[in-house]
Short mmCIF file of C-alpha atoms in Angstrom, two decimals:
data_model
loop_
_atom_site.label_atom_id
_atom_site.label_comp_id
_atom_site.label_asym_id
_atom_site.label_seq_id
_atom_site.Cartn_x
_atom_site.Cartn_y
_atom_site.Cartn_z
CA UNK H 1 -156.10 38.39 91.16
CA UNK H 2 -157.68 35.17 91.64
CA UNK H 3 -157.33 34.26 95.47
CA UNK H 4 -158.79 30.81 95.24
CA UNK H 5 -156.31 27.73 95.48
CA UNK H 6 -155.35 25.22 92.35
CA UNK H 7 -157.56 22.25 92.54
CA UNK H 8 -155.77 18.82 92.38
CA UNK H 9 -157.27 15.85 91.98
CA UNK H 10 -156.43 13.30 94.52
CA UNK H 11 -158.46 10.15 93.70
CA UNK H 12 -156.43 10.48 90.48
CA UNK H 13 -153.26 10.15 92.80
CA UNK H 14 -154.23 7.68 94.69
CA UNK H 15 -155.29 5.39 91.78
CA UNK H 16 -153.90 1.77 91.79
CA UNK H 17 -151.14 1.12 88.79
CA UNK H 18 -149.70 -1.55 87.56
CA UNK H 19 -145.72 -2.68 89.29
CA UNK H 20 -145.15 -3.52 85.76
CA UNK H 21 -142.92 -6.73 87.32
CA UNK H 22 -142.45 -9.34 84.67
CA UNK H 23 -143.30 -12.49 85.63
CA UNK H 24 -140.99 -15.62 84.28
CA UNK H 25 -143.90 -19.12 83.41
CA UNK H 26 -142.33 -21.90 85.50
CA UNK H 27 -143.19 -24.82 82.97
CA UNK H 28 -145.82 -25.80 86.00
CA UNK H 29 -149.11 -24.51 85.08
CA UNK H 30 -150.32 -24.59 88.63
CA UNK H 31 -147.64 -22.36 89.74
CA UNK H 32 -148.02 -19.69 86.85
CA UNK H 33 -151.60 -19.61 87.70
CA UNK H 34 -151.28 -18.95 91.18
CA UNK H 35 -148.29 -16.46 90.04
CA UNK H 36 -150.68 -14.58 87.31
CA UNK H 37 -152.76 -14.42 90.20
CA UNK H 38 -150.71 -11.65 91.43
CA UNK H 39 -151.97 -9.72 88.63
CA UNK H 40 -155.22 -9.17 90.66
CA UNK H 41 -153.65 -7.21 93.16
CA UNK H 42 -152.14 -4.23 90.35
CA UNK H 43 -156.24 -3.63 90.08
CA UNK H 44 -156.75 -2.97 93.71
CA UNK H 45 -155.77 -0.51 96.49
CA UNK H 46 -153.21 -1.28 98.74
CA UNK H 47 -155.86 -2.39 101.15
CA UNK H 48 -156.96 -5.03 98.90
CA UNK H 49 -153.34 -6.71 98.17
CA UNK H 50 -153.45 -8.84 101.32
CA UNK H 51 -156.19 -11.12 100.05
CA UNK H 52 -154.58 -11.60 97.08
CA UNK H 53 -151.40 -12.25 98.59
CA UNK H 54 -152.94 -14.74 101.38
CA UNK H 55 -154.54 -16.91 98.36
CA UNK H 56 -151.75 -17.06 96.32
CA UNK H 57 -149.57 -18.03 99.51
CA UNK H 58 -152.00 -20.38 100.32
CA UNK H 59 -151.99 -22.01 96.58
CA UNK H 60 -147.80 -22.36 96.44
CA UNK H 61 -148.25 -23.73 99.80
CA UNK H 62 -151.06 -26.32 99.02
CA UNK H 63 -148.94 -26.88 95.38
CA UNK H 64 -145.85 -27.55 97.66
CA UNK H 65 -147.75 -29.73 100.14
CA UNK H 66 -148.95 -31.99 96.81
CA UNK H 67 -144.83 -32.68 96.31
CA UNK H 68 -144.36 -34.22 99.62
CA UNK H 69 -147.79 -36.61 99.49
CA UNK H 70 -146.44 -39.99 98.60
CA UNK H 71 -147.54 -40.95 94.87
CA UNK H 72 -150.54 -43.46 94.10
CA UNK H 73 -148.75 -46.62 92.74
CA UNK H 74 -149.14 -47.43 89.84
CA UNK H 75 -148.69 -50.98 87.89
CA UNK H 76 -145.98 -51.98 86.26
CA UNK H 77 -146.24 -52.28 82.40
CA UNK H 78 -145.37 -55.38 81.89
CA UNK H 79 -144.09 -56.28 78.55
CA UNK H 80 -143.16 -60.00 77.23
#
């Protein structure tokens, strides 16, 4: 009889995966960037996901931020 125990391989258990979520394109390219971005963190340990998240929170915010500036004015076209 063999008394020594299985071996497992933990590392392989504790291996990042993908969520798999689906993500949905906005028709605003710099808010599916910034949401693709996301992608980044289903590479990375759990550790890791928090400066993914921060930069993606801070590029919605800054995109958000851009809504609210008042637009540049531009000239009227003119026609006669």
């Amino acid at each position: 009889m063999n008394d020594e125990e299985p071996t497992t391989e933990p590392a392989e258990a504790a291996r990042p995966a993908p969520l798999g979520v689906a993500r949905t394109s906005t028709g605003r390219a710099e808010i599916d960037a910034q949401l693709a971005r996301l992608a980044d963190a289903d590479h990375l340990p759990a550790d890791g996901h928090v400066e993914v998240y921060e930069d993606v929170h801070r590029g919605l915010r800054d995109a958000l931020t851009a809504l609210d500036a008042p637009q540049a004015s531009r000239p009227y076209d003119i026609r006669s």
